[in-house]
Amino acid sequence: MQIRAFNYNTLERVHGFEAHSDYVRCIAVHPTQPFVLSSSDDMSIKLWDWDKKWQCSQTFEGHTHYVMQVTFNPKDNNTFASASLDRTIKVWQLGSPQPNYTLEGHEKGVNTIDYYHGGDKPYLISGADDRLVKIWDYQNKNCVQTLSGHAQNISAVSFHPDLPIILTGSEDGTIRIWHANTYRLETTLNYGLERVWAISCMKGSNSIAIGYDEGSVVLKLGREEPAVSMDNSGKIIWAKHSEIQQANLKTVGDAEIKDGERLPLSVKDMGGSEIYPQTIAHSPNGRFVVVCGDGEYIIYTAMALRNKSFGPAQEFVWSPDSSGYAIRESSVSIKLFKNFKEIRSFKPDFGADGIFAGPLLGVKSSNNLSFYDWESLQLIRRIEIQAKGVHWAENGEQLAISTDENYFVLKYDANAVAAFLETKEPVPEDGIEDAFDVVGDVQETVKTGFWIGDCFIYTNSVNRLNYFVGGEIVTVAHLDRILYLLGYIPKDNRIYLADKDLNVTSYLCLLSVLEYQTAVMRRDFQTADRVLPTIPKEQRTRVAQFLEKQGFKSQALAVTADPEHKFELALSLKDLKAVYELAKEAESVQKWKQLGALAMKSSNLQLAEECMFHAADYTGLLLLANCSGNRELMTRLATIADDKQNFNVAFSASWSLGKLENCLEILIKSGRLPEAALFAKTYVPSHVSRVLAIWKEKMGRTNVKAAQALADPAQYPNLFANFEDSLKAEQFYQAERAELVPASSHSQLPKLDDRKLIEEALAAEKDGDFKYDPDALPLQADNIDSLTEGTKSEGGQSSITDHHDRDYVPSSRLPKRMEEVPHDPIKPTATVVRNAPAENHQSSTRNGVLNGGSGASESDEIDQIEEDLNNLDFGGGEGNHDLNSDNENSLI
């Protein structure tokens, strides 16, 4: 029968050869040498050397029946054992053709064998068709224990390489787990997959694999969390199997420690424990250490590991003063001890599935968690919760209760409890209601945790190291594997953790930060002010974020070192001065916009104006100038918007100023010549010929006939009735248009739509009050270049960004309101808001904030202005300004 070798990476067969004349039952690979043992139904055992092209180096003969299994001795790789259906177990030596000795005791054929992996016992286990499992001392060559209970042949046995258990499998379909020291049956597993044929354990893991007739199962046994404890001075005690070892963080010295790196600790063996440790815990004062496991506990001195006390216990917890402790003897009984002597015991009403240490003794059952006083065993409070862990703060005022899905932070009111007990009233069935108050509910699973002051530090199910303080969760580190908290050393400012292989790592967590946060939570601001200078600058922003969440925004503004965070805090505090300085430093358009919005809310129009200039917010400036009646601002805005080719804003600003000639020039500059011609005919007919010439010249480039069809009123007066009268009306109204009227008088002025200007001009001419000059030159638009002198960029155009590159000159330093501007009655000046369309008048009353009303926000007003301006579509759409009107009374 053949043996085949495969590459386990590629699954390709690399070699195959004929090994035995009958079925091959088992092969075993040497742990260090290039050897393979094989056993067969031909009653022989063969040794193969793959370095010598799979040459058979030796044959072992001596069994008189099928050889079912062979296995190497892990403590002596030159010896191996074999099991045969001839009812014997033989131990062989490589190089010797004869067995060293034979173990006999089974009444039927032996199917399986395995060596004990530990160094303390020279044991061998075997299973046979007599349904028995025998444990042999291969040095004394005698059977030390027989395990019975299976109903069919034993097909697989195994000593677990790490845990103190024995696993046995049978053709009855069950796996039995036995204690390796007491040989007590711990549990029986049956997965309903018919007969068991193989059991395999991996060293360094709690996982085992089981092979059946109808499938395989992989399961975990025991605890993944290591048995390890650290006292307040940095001394660590842990268990490797039954061996107790000690390490001290002081041995690391002054070497630089990096977050997440394994610490180079020197380990000292302290001796073996009489029981297999499942948990290890220092007493609060660090003098003693308790080892609990195998249903027992042993208390040792922490220095020399001397036995101080022992007894049966499923669980063990220390009392806060280290002189007492409690044990859970069973699921219905709890005992309390003082100075190593039992003082009382009790049976909880709802059973005891677990106990927790702390200022109050915690006892959990299937559906609730009860807290008892250590001295009197008086029930303090019963909470309906399926608790997984209870973690108390050192001061006894706060605790965290974790479940499988989340954890709760509670505050314990000892004064309320004492006050209730003083009343001598009977305690209700669920305890004292005011004993606890819920502070927080966090949807995270706590693996391990402890408190530093008022900060709860914990590891969660997604391998993060966090801490909870004041409702805020701060992530200290993202872990690359599962780690378990050991403790915190204040002088090192580090949190220490260990993995399941007892590799110790640490992460920086400044004590000054934790102390500051704790002081703030306790409202001890004197201590907080004392600690703050010791916090490094790079940690100040984290502290500021904590203060912000606690509602102390002013203090957070003073503490934070992050400009972005400082800006947001100043903005939320409406600190205009601080926001202004930060916006100047950042030179961010977005920040200027945010400050401008805040200034508008605060009715600080001068600051709002400056912010809008820095942010190039033309529509906002248009709104502001209209609402405040600020002629100088409107003039600057018209100039800059025109330079920036923002024609919508430039047109609206010029229209509000009554600068009709400027509006006309904007239409021409934007290429809207038909609209310019109609605008000129409607409002400034003296410019019609000039605009028409420009229009005809441009149209003639593409359509000569269409250009020739355009008629000029100067050449074809017969086509334009009353055109000369409209020229007279324009001159007649120029003097009135030059006068400045206070915006407050707008409601008292006659409506332009109700006036008939041509009739008024003709009547005034007839009465001698007005003389028409047909040779007068049309009024021209303002010289925009001269108005923007000193604000030109290198490219020759005004740039908004230039305003904050130089000292900003607010318009309020000049005459602010239009009614305050002096004017020359001879020279025409810009009109006030009275000449703006109705829409502009209405917009000045939309902003309720500026007019003392409740109104919409300034952002809503800006949106409305933008909508109005967009309706003035220079892309060819119809606008609110009726540029196509041919009404003779539409002249201003």
PDB file of C-alpha atoms in Angstrom, residues 535-776:
ATOM      1  CA  ILE A 535      -0.678  69.100  29.837  1.00  0.00           C
ATOM      2  CA  PRO A 536       1.485  69.131  26.670  1.00  0.00           C
ATOM      3  CA  LYS A 537       0.373  71.431  23.873  1.00  0.00           C
ATOM      4  CA  GLU A 538      -0.347  68.556  21.496  1.00  0.00           C
ATOM      5  CA  GLN A 539      -2.914  67.206  23.972  1.00  0.00           C
ATOM      6  CA  ARG A 540      -4.683  70.523  24.559  1.00  0.00           C
ATOM      7  CA  THR A 541      -7.109  70.093  21.661  1.00  0.00           C
ATOM      8  CA  ARG A 542      -8.311  66.760  23.039  1.00  0.00           C
ATOM      9  CA  VAL A 543      -8.895  68.436  26.417  1.00  0.00           C
ATOM     10  CA  ALA A 544     -10.723  71.301  24.706  1.00  0.00           C
ATOM     11  CA  GLN A 545     -13.027  68.882  22.903  1.00  0.00           C
ATOM     12  CA  PHE A 546     -13.829  67.290  26.246  1.00  0.00           C
ATOM     13  CA  LEU A 547     -14.585  70.698  27.781  1.00  0.00           C
ATOM     14  CA  GLU A 548     -16.814  71.565  24.835  1.00  0.00           C
ATOM     15  CA  LYS A 549     -18.887  68.413  25.302  1.00  0.00           C
ATOM     16  CA  GLN A 550     -19.248  69.254  28.995  1.00  0.00           C
ATOM     17  CA  GLY A 551     -20.645  72.666  28.058  1.00  0.00           C
ATOM     18  CA  PHE A 552     -17.562  74.726  28.972  1.00  0.00           C
ATOM     19  CA  LYS A 553     -17.047  76.340  25.575  1.00  0.00           C
ATOM     20  CA  SER A 554     -15.352  79.490  26.852  1.00  0.00           C
ATOM     21  CA  GLN A 555     -12.746  77.425  28.689  1.00  0.00           C
ATOM     22  CA  ALA A 556     -12.360  75.190  25.641  1.00  0.00           C
ATOM     23  CA  LEU A 557     -11.673  78.267  23.497  1.00  0.00           C
ATOM     24  CA  ALA A 558      -8.874  79.274  25.852  1.00  0.00           C
ATOM     25  CA  VAL A 559      -7.375  75.757  25.958  1.00  0.00           C
ATOM     26  CA  THR A 560      -7.525  74.469  22.379  1.00  0.00           C
ATOM     27  CA  ALA A 561      -4.467  74.656  20.157  1.00  0.00           C
ATOM     28  CA  ASP A 562      -6.243  73.770  16.909  1.00  0.00           C
ATOM     29  CA  PRO A 563      -7.134  76.882  14.849  1.00  0.00           C
ATOM     30  CA  GLU A 564     -10.093  75.132  13.217  1.00  0.00           C
ATOM     31  CA  HIS A 565     -11.497  74.040  16.568  1.00  0.00           C
ATOM     32  CA  LYS A 566     -10.841  77.491  18.020  1.00  0.00           C
ATOM     33  CA  PHE A 567     -12.723  79.120  15.130  1.00  0.00           C
ATOM     34  CA  GLU A 568     -15.750  76.851  15.584  1.00  0.00           C
ATOM     35  CA  LEU A 569     -15.788  77.513  19.328  1.00  0.00           C
ATOM     36  CA  ALA A 570     -15.514  81.285  18.879  1.00  0.00           C
ATOM     37  CA  LEU A 571     -18.272  81.130  16.276  1.00  0.00           C
ATOM     38  CA  SER A 572     -20.594  79.194  18.592  1.00  0.00           C
ATOM     39  CA  LEU A 573     -19.817  81.640  21.421  1.00  0.00           C
ATOM     40  CA  LYS A 574     -20.532  84.591  19.048  1.00  0.00           C
ATOM     41  CA  ASP A 575     -17.168  86.069  19.991  1.00  0.00           C
ATOM     42  CA  LEU A 576     -16.866  88.423  17.011  1.00  0.00           C
ATOM     43  CA  LYS A 577     -13.422  89.694  17.960  1.00  0.00           C
ATOM     44  CA  ALA A 578     -11.897  86.213  18.263  1.00  0.00           C
ATOM     45  CA  VAL A 579     -13.599  84.975  15.087  1.00  0.00           C
ATOM     46  CA  TYR A 580     -12.378  88.061  13.210  1.00  0.00           C
ATOM     47  CA  GLU A 581      -8.739  87.519  14.232  1.00  0.00           C
ATOM     48  CA  LEU A 582      -8.905  83.822  13.316  1.00  0.00           C
ATOM     49  CA  ALA A 583     -10.505  84.576   9.953  1.00  0.00           C
ATOM     50  CA  LYS A 584      -7.738  87.086   9.176  1.00  0.00           C
ATOM     51  CA  GLU A 585      -5.092  84.470   9.990  1.00  0.00           C
ATOM     52  CA  ALA A 586      -6.764  81.747   7.953  1.00  0.00           C
ATOM     53  CA  GLU A 587      -7.630  83.914   4.931  1.00  0.00           C
ATOM     54  CA  SER A 588     -10.419  81.483   4.135  1.00  0.00           C
ATOM     55  CA  VAL A 589     -13.416  82.557   2.095  1.00  0.00           C
ATOM     56  CA  GLN A 590     -15.624  80.116   3.989  1.00  0.00           C
ATOM     57  CA  LYS A 591     -14.584  81.556   7.341  1.00  0.00           C
ATOM     58  CA  TRP A 592     -15.294  85.106   6.171  1.00  0.00           C
ATOM     59  CA  LYS A 593     -18.744  83.982   5.070  1.00  0.00           C
ATOM     60  CA  GLN A 594     -19.410  82.379   8.449  1.00  0.00           C
ATOM     61  CA  LEU A 595     -18.253  85.492  10.269  1.00  0.00           C
ATOM     62  CA  GLY A 596     -20.353  87.663   7.967  1.00  0.00           C
ATOM     63  CA  ALA A 597     -23.450  85.624   8.791  1.00  0.00           C
ATOM     64  CA  LEU A 598     -22.710  85.975  12.514  1.00  0.00           C
ATOM     65  CA  ALA A 599     -22.152  89.727  12.146  1.00  0.00           C
ATOM     66  CA  MET A 600     -25.494  90.081  10.363  1.00  0.00           C
ATOM     67  CA  LYS A 601     -27.227  88.188  13.190  1.00  0.00           C
ATOM     68  CA  SER A 602     -25.538  90.538  15.661  1.00  0.00           C
ATOM     69  CA  SER A 603     -26.570  93.621  13.582  1.00  0.00           C
ATOM     70  CA  ASN A 604     -22.892  94.572  13.217  1.00  0.00           C
ATOM     71  CA  LEU A 605     -23.284  95.862   9.675  1.00  0.00           C
ATOM     72  CA  GLN A 606     -19.800  97.333   9.407  1.00  0.00           C
ATOM     73  CA  LEU A 607     -18.186  93.986  10.218  1.00  0.00           C
ATOM     74  CA  ALA A 608     -20.644  92.169   7.949  1.00  0.00           C
ATOM     75  CA  GLU A 609     -19.655  94.501   5.110  1.00  0.00           C
ATOM     76  CA  GLU A 610     -15.943  93.818   5.584  1.00  0.00           C
ATOM     77  CA  CYS A 611     -16.496  90.042   5.745  1.00  0.00           C
ATOM     78  CA  MET A 612     -18.522  90.075   2.562  1.00  0.00           C
ATOM     79  CA  PHE A 613     -15.802  92.016   0.766  1.00  0.00           C
ATOM     80  CA  HIS A 614     -13.177  89.501   1.894  1.00  0.00           C
ATOM     81  CA  ALA A 615     -15.429  86.624   0.836  1.00  0.00           C
ATOM     82  CA  ALA A 616     -16.336  88.252  -2.504  1.00  0.00           C
ATOM     83  CA  ASP A 617     -19.979  87.850  -1.508  1.00  0.00           C
ATOM     84  CA  TYR A 618     -21.514  90.319  -3.985  1.00  0.00           C
ATOM     85  CA  THR A 619     -25.126  89.310  -3.449  1.00  0.00           C
ATOM     86  CA  GLY A 620     -24.738  89.687   0.295  1.00  0.00           C
ATOM     87  CA  LEU A 621     -23.224  93.126  -0.155  1.00  0.00           C
ATOM     88  CA  LEU A 622     -26.081  94.093  -2.449  1.00  0.00           C
ATOM     89  CA  LEU A 623     -28.564  93.060   0.216  1.00  0.00           C
ATOM     90  CA  LEU A 624     -26.630  94.929   2.902  1.00  0.00           C
ATOM     91  CA  ALA A 625     -26.299  98.124   0.877  1.00  0.00           C
ATOM     92  CA  ASN A 626     -29.990  98.107  -0.032  1.00  0.00           C
ATOM     93  CA  CYS A 627     -31.157  97.425   3.508  1.00  0.00           C
ATOM     94  CA  SER A 628     -28.896 100.020   5.114  1.00  0.00           C
ATOM     95  CA  GLY A 629     -29.276 102.679   2.381  1.00  0.00           C
ATOM     96  CA  ASN A 630     -25.476 102.874   2.132  1.00  0.00           C
ATOM     97  CA  ARG A 631     -24.797 104.814  -1.088  1.00  0.00           C
ATOM     98  CA  GLU A 632     -20.988 104.668  -0.818  1.00  0.00           C
ATOM     99  CA  LEU A 633     -21.077 100.883  -0.362  1.00  0.00           C
ATOM    100  CA  MET A 634     -23.454 100.474  -3.273  1.00  0.00           C
ATOM    101  CA  THR A 635     -21.134 102.574  -5.454  1.00  0.00           C
ATOM    102  CA  ARG A 636     -18.087 100.477  -4.565  1.00  0.00           C
ATOM    103  CA  LEU A 637     -20.048  97.304  -5.135  1.00  0.00           C
ATOM    104  CA  ALA A 638     -21.188  98.440  -8.578  1.00  0.00           C
ATOM    105  CA  THR A 639     -17.583  99.214  -9.520  1.00  0.00           C
ATOM    106  CA  ILE A 640     -16.077  95.956  -8.290  1.00  0.00           C
ATOM    107  CA  ALA A 641     -18.886  93.742  -9.591  1.00  0.00           C
ATOM    108  CA  ASP A 642     -18.493  95.357 -12.997  1.00  0.00           C
ATOM    109  CA  ASP A 643     -14.731  94.707 -12.984  1.00  0.00           C
ATOM    110  CA  LYS A 644     -15.357  91.113 -11.987  1.00  0.00           C
ATOM    111  CA  GLN A 645     -17.909  90.821 -14.799  1.00  0.00           C
ATOM    112  CA  ASN A 646     -20.631  89.957 -12.303  1.00  0.00           C
ATOM    113  CA  PHE A 647     -23.092  91.902 -14.436  1.00  0.00           C
ATOM    114  CA  ASN A 648     -26.244  90.924 -12.543  1.00  0.00           C
ATOM    115  CA  VAL A 649     -24.984  92.541  -9.335  1.00  0.00           C
ATOM    116  CA  ALA A 650     -23.373  95.461 -11.151  1.00  0.00           C
ATOM    117  CA  PHE A 651     -26.621  96.225 -13.012  1.00  0.00           C
ATOM    118  CA  SER A 652     -28.765  95.963  -9.861  1.00  0.00           C
ATOM    119  CA  ALA A 653     -26.360  98.161  -7.878  1.00  0.00           C
ATOM    120  CA  SER A 654     -26.283 100.827 -10.615  1.00  0.00           C
ATOM    121  CA  TRP A 655     -30.052 100.667 -10.988  1.00  0.00           C
ATOM    122  CA  SER A 656     -30.494 101.161  -7.232  1.00  0.00           C
ATOM    123  CA  LEU A 657     -28.195 104.180  -7.441  1.00  0.00           C
ATOM    124  CA  GLY A 658     -30.241 105.619 -10.302  1.00  0.00           C
ATOM    125  CA  LYS A 659     -27.209 105.494 -12.626  1.00  0.00           C
ATOM    126  CA  LEU A 660     -29.147 104.637 -15.753  1.00  0.00           C
ATOM    127  CA  GLU A 661     -26.195 105.444 -18.015  1.00  0.00           C
ATOM    128  CA  ASN A 662     -24.099 102.899 -16.086  1.00  0.00           C
ATOM    129  CA  CYS A 663     -26.830 100.304 -16.495  1.00  0.00           C
ATOM    130  CA  LEU A 664     -26.791 100.946 -20.216  1.00  0.00           C
ATOM    131  CA  GLU A 665     -23.017 100.545 -20.396  1.00  0.00           C
ATOM    132  CA  ILE A 666     -23.249  97.235 -18.500  1.00  0.00           C
ATOM    133  CA  LEU A 667     -25.752  95.924 -21.051  1.00  0.00           C
ATOM    134  CA  ILE A 668     -23.431  96.956 -23.872  1.00  0.00           C
ATOM    135  CA  LYS A 669     -20.369  95.447 -22.176  1.00  0.00           C
ATOM    136  CA  SER A 670     -22.179  92.167 -21.572  1.00  0.00           C
ATOM    137  CA  GLY A 671     -23.038  91.912 -25.269  1.00  0.00           C
ATOM    138  CA  ARG A 672     -26.795  92.302 -24.779  1.00  0.00           C
ATOM    139  CA  LEU A 673     -27.176  94.936 -27.512  1.00  0.00           C
ATOM    140  CA  PRO A 674     -30.877  94.407 -28.271  1.00  0.00           C
ATOM    141  CA  GLU A 675     -31.680  94.845 -24.596  1.00  0.00           C
ATOM    142  CA  ALA A 676     -29.371  97.895 -24.498  1.00  0.00           C
ATOM    143  CA  ALA A 677     -31.214  99.499 -27.403  1.00  0.00           C
ATOM    144  CA  LEU A 678     -34.621  98.899 -25.839  1.00  0.00           C
ATOM    145  CA  PHE A 679     -33.329 100.104 -22.457  1.00  0.00           C
ATOM    146  CA  ALA A 680     -32.019 103.291 -24.079  1.00  0.00           C
ATOM    147  CA  LYS A 681     -35.282 103.935 -25.887  1.00  0.00           C
ATOM    148  CA  THR A 682     -37.233 103.441 -22.650  1.00  0.00           C
ATOM    149  CA  TYR A 683     -35.056 105.275 -20.110  1.00  0.00           C
ATOM    150  CA  VAL A 684     -32.275 107.288 -21.831  1.00  0.00           C
ATOM    151  CA  PRO A 685     -33.437 107.984 -25.412  1.00  0.00           C
ATOM    152  CA  SER A 686     -30.521 110.380 -26.017  1.00  0.00           C
ATOM    153  CA  HIS A 687     -28.281 107.287 -26.249  1.00  0.00           C
ATOM    154  CA  VAL A 688     -30.413 105.385 -28.767  1.00  0.00           C
ATOM    155  CA  SER A 689     -28.414 106.378 -31.833  1.00  0.00           C
ATOM    156  CA  ARG A 690     -25.083 105.421 -30.275  1.00  0.00           C
ATOM    157  CA  VAL A 691     -26.345 102.029 -29.104  1.00  0.00           C
ATOM    158  CA  LEU A 692     -28.097 101.386 -32.394  1.00  0.00           C
ATOM    159  CA  ALA A 693     -24.879 102.045 -34.300  1.00  0.00           C
ATOM    160  CA  ILE A 694     -23.011  99.524 -32.186  1.00  0.00           C
ATOM    161  CA  TRP A 695     -25.802  97.008 -32.636  1.00  0.00           C
ATOM    162  CA  LYS A 696     -25.941  97.442 -36.403  1.00  0.00           C
ATOM    163  CA  GLU A 697     -22.158  97.156 -36.724  1.00  0.00           C
ATOM    164  CA  LYS A 698     -22.109  93.864 -34.822  1.00  0.00           C
ATOM    165  CA  MET A 699     -25.146  92.417 -36.578  1.00  0.00           C
ATOM    166  CA  GLY A 700     -23.744  93.402 -39.944  1.00  0.00           C
ATOM    167  CA  ARG A 701     -20.912  90.950 -39.506  1.00  0.00           C
ATOM    168  CA  THR A 702     -23.331  88.060 -39.755  1.00  0.00           C
ATOM    169  CA  ASN A 703     -26.575  89.405 -41.310  1.00  0.00           C
ATOM    170  CA  VAL A 704     -26.339  92.592 -43.368  1.00  0.00           C
ATOM    171  CA  LYS A 705     -30.039  92.724 -44.271  1.00  0.00           C
ATOM    172  CA  ALA A 706     -31.121  92.433 -40.652  1.00  0.00           C
ATOM    173  CA  ALA A 707     -28.692  95.199 -39.711  1.00  0.00           C
ATOM    174  CA  GLN A 708     -30.024  97.457 -42.448  1.00  0.00           C
ATOM    175  CA  ALA A 709     -33.572  96.877 -41.206  1.00  0.00           C
ATOM    176  CA  LEU A 710     -32.757  98.571 -37.894  1.00  0.00           C
ATOM    177  CA  ALA A 711     -34.116 102.145 -37.923  1.00  0.00           C
ATOM    178  CA  ASP A 712     -32.535 105.051 -36.062  1.00  0.00           C
ATOM    179  CA  PRO A 713     -35.108 107.562 -34.636  1.00  0.00           C
ATOM    180  CA  ALA A 714     -32.761 110.408 -35.598  1.00  0.00           C
ATOM    181  CA  GLN A 715     -32.952 109.378 -39.267  1.00  0.00           C
ATOM    182  CA  TYR A 716     -36.525 108.089 -39.355  1.00  0.00           C
ATOM    183  CA  PRO A 717     -38.503 110.289 -36.931  1.00  0.00           C
ATOM    184  CA  ASN A 718     -41.697 109.360 -38.789  1.00  0.00           C
ATOM    185  CA  LEU A 719     -41.318 105.793 -37.440  1.00  0.00           C
ATOM    186  CA  PHE A 720     -41.036 106.940 -33.810  1.00  0.00           C
ATOM    187  CA  ALA A 721     -43.975 109.021 -32.677  1.00  0.00           C
ATOM    188  CA  ASN A 722     -43.263 111.483 -29.857  1.00  0.00           C
ATOM    189  CA  PHE A 723     -39.559 110.567 -29.804  1.00  0.00           C
ATOM    190  CA  GLU A 724     -38.515 114.233 -29.539  1.00  0.00           C
ATOM    191  CA  ASP A 725     -40.961 114.627 -26.653  1.00  0.00           C
ATOM    192  CA  SER A 726     -39.249 111.711 -24.846  1.00  0.00           C
ATOM    193  CA  LEU A 727     -35.911 113.544 -25.270  1.00  0.00           C
ATOM    194  CA  LYS A 728     -37.451 116.596 -23.663  1.00  0.00           C
ATOM    195  CA  ALA A 729     -38.801 114.468 -20.825  1.00  0.00           C
ATOM    196  CA  GLU A 730     -35.312 112.982 -20.288  1.00  0.00           C
ATOM    197  CA  GLN A 731     -33.729 116.452 -19.960  1.00  0.00           C
ATOM    198  CA  PHE A 732     -36.603 117.659 -17.801  1.00  0.00           C
ATOM    199  CA  TYR A 733     -36.154 114.772 -15.358  1.00  0.00           C
ATOM    200  CA  GLN A 734     -32.343 114.968 -15.122  1.00  0.00           C
ATOM    201  CA  ALA A 735     -32.422 117.738 -12.512  1.00  0.00           C
ATOM    202  CA  GLU A 736     -34.912 115.848 -10.379  1.00  0.00           C
ATOM    203  CA  ARG A 737     -32.930 112.639 -10.785  1.00  0.00           C
ATOM    204  CA  ALA A 738     -29.825 114.425  -9.456  1.00  0.00           C
ATOM    205  CA  GLU A 739     -31.480 115.317  -6.172  1.00  0.00           C
ATOM    206  CA  LEU A 740     -30.860 113.073  -3.160  1.00  0.00           C
ATOM    207  CA  VAL A 741     -33.961 112.238  -1.203  1.00  0.00           C
ATOM    208  CA  PRO A 742     -33.819 110.344   2.120  1.00  0.00           C
ATOM    209  CA  ALA A 743     -34.900 106.730   1.775  1.00  0.00           C
ATOM    210  CA  SER A 744     -37.225 107.309   4.743  1.00  0.00           C
ATOM    211  CA  SER A 745     -39.233 109.672   2.502  1.00  0.00           C
ATOM    212  CA  HIS A 746     -39.859 107.028  -0.128  1.00  0.00           C
ATOM    213  CA  SER A 747     -43.433 106.390   0.956  1.00  0.00           C
ATOM    214  CA  GLN A 748     -44.247 110.107   0.561  1.00  0.00           C
ATOM    215  CA  LEU A 749     -43.023 110.358  -3.050  1.00  0.00           C
ATOM    216  CA  PRO A 750     -45.451 110.013  -5.935  1.00  0.00           C
ATOM    217  CA  LYS A 751     -45.276 106.723  -7.738  1.00  0.00           C
ATOM    218  CA  LEU A 752     -43.481 106.935 -11.074  1.00  0.00           C
ATOM    219  CA  ASP A 753     -46.050 104.701 -12.705  1.00  0.00           C
ATOM    220  CA  ASP A 754     -48.708 107.309 -11.923  1.00  0.00           C
ATOM    221  CA  ARG A 755     -46.709 110.196 -13.397  1.00  0.00           C
ATOM    222  CA  LYS A 756     -46.878 111.325 -17.042  1.00  0.00           C
ATOM    223  CA  LEU A 757     -43.411 112.789 -17.526  1.00  0.00           C
ATOM    224  CA  ILE A 758     -43.841 113.807 -21.175  1.00  0.00           C
ATOM    225  CA  GLU A 759     -46.934 115.827 -20.346  1.00  0.00           C
ATOM    226  CA  GLU A 760     -45.131 117.362 -17.325  1.00  0.00           C
ATOM    227  CA  ALA A 761     -42.117 118.312 -19.529  1.00  0.00           C
ATOM    228  CA  LEU A 762     -44.287 119.877 -22.247  1.00  0.00           C
ATOM    229  CA  ALA A 763     -46.301 121.786 -19.663  1.00  0.00           C
ATOM    230  CA  ALA A 764     -43.135 123.067 -17.964  1.00  0.00           C
ATOM    231  CA  GLU A 765     -41.720 124.139 -21.337  1.00  0.00           C
ATOM    232  CA  LYS A 766     -44.934 125.973 -22.199  1.00  0.00           C
ATOM    233  CA  ASP A 767     -44.905 127.786 -18.859  1.00  0.00           C
ATOM    234  CA  GLY A 768     -41.236 128.730 -19.291  1.00  0.00           C
ATOM    235  CA  ASP A 769     -40.048 126.636 -16.330  1.00  0.00           C
ATOM    236  CA  PHE A 770     -38.057 124.320 -18.594  1.00  0.00           C
ATOM    237  CA  LYS A 771     -36.081 124.941 -21.780  1.00  0.00           C
ATOM    238  CA  TYR A 772     -35.153 122.049 -24.042  1.00  0.00           C
ATOM    239  CA  ASP A 773     -31.618 122.105 -25.504  1.00  0.00           C
ATOM    240  CA  PRO A 774     -31.528 119.838 -28.585  1.00  0.00           C
ATOM    241  CA  ASP A 775     -27.744 120.277 -28.874  1.00  0.00           C
ATOM    242  CA  ALA A 776     -26.986 119.128 -25.298  1.00  0.00           C
TER     243      ALA A 776
END
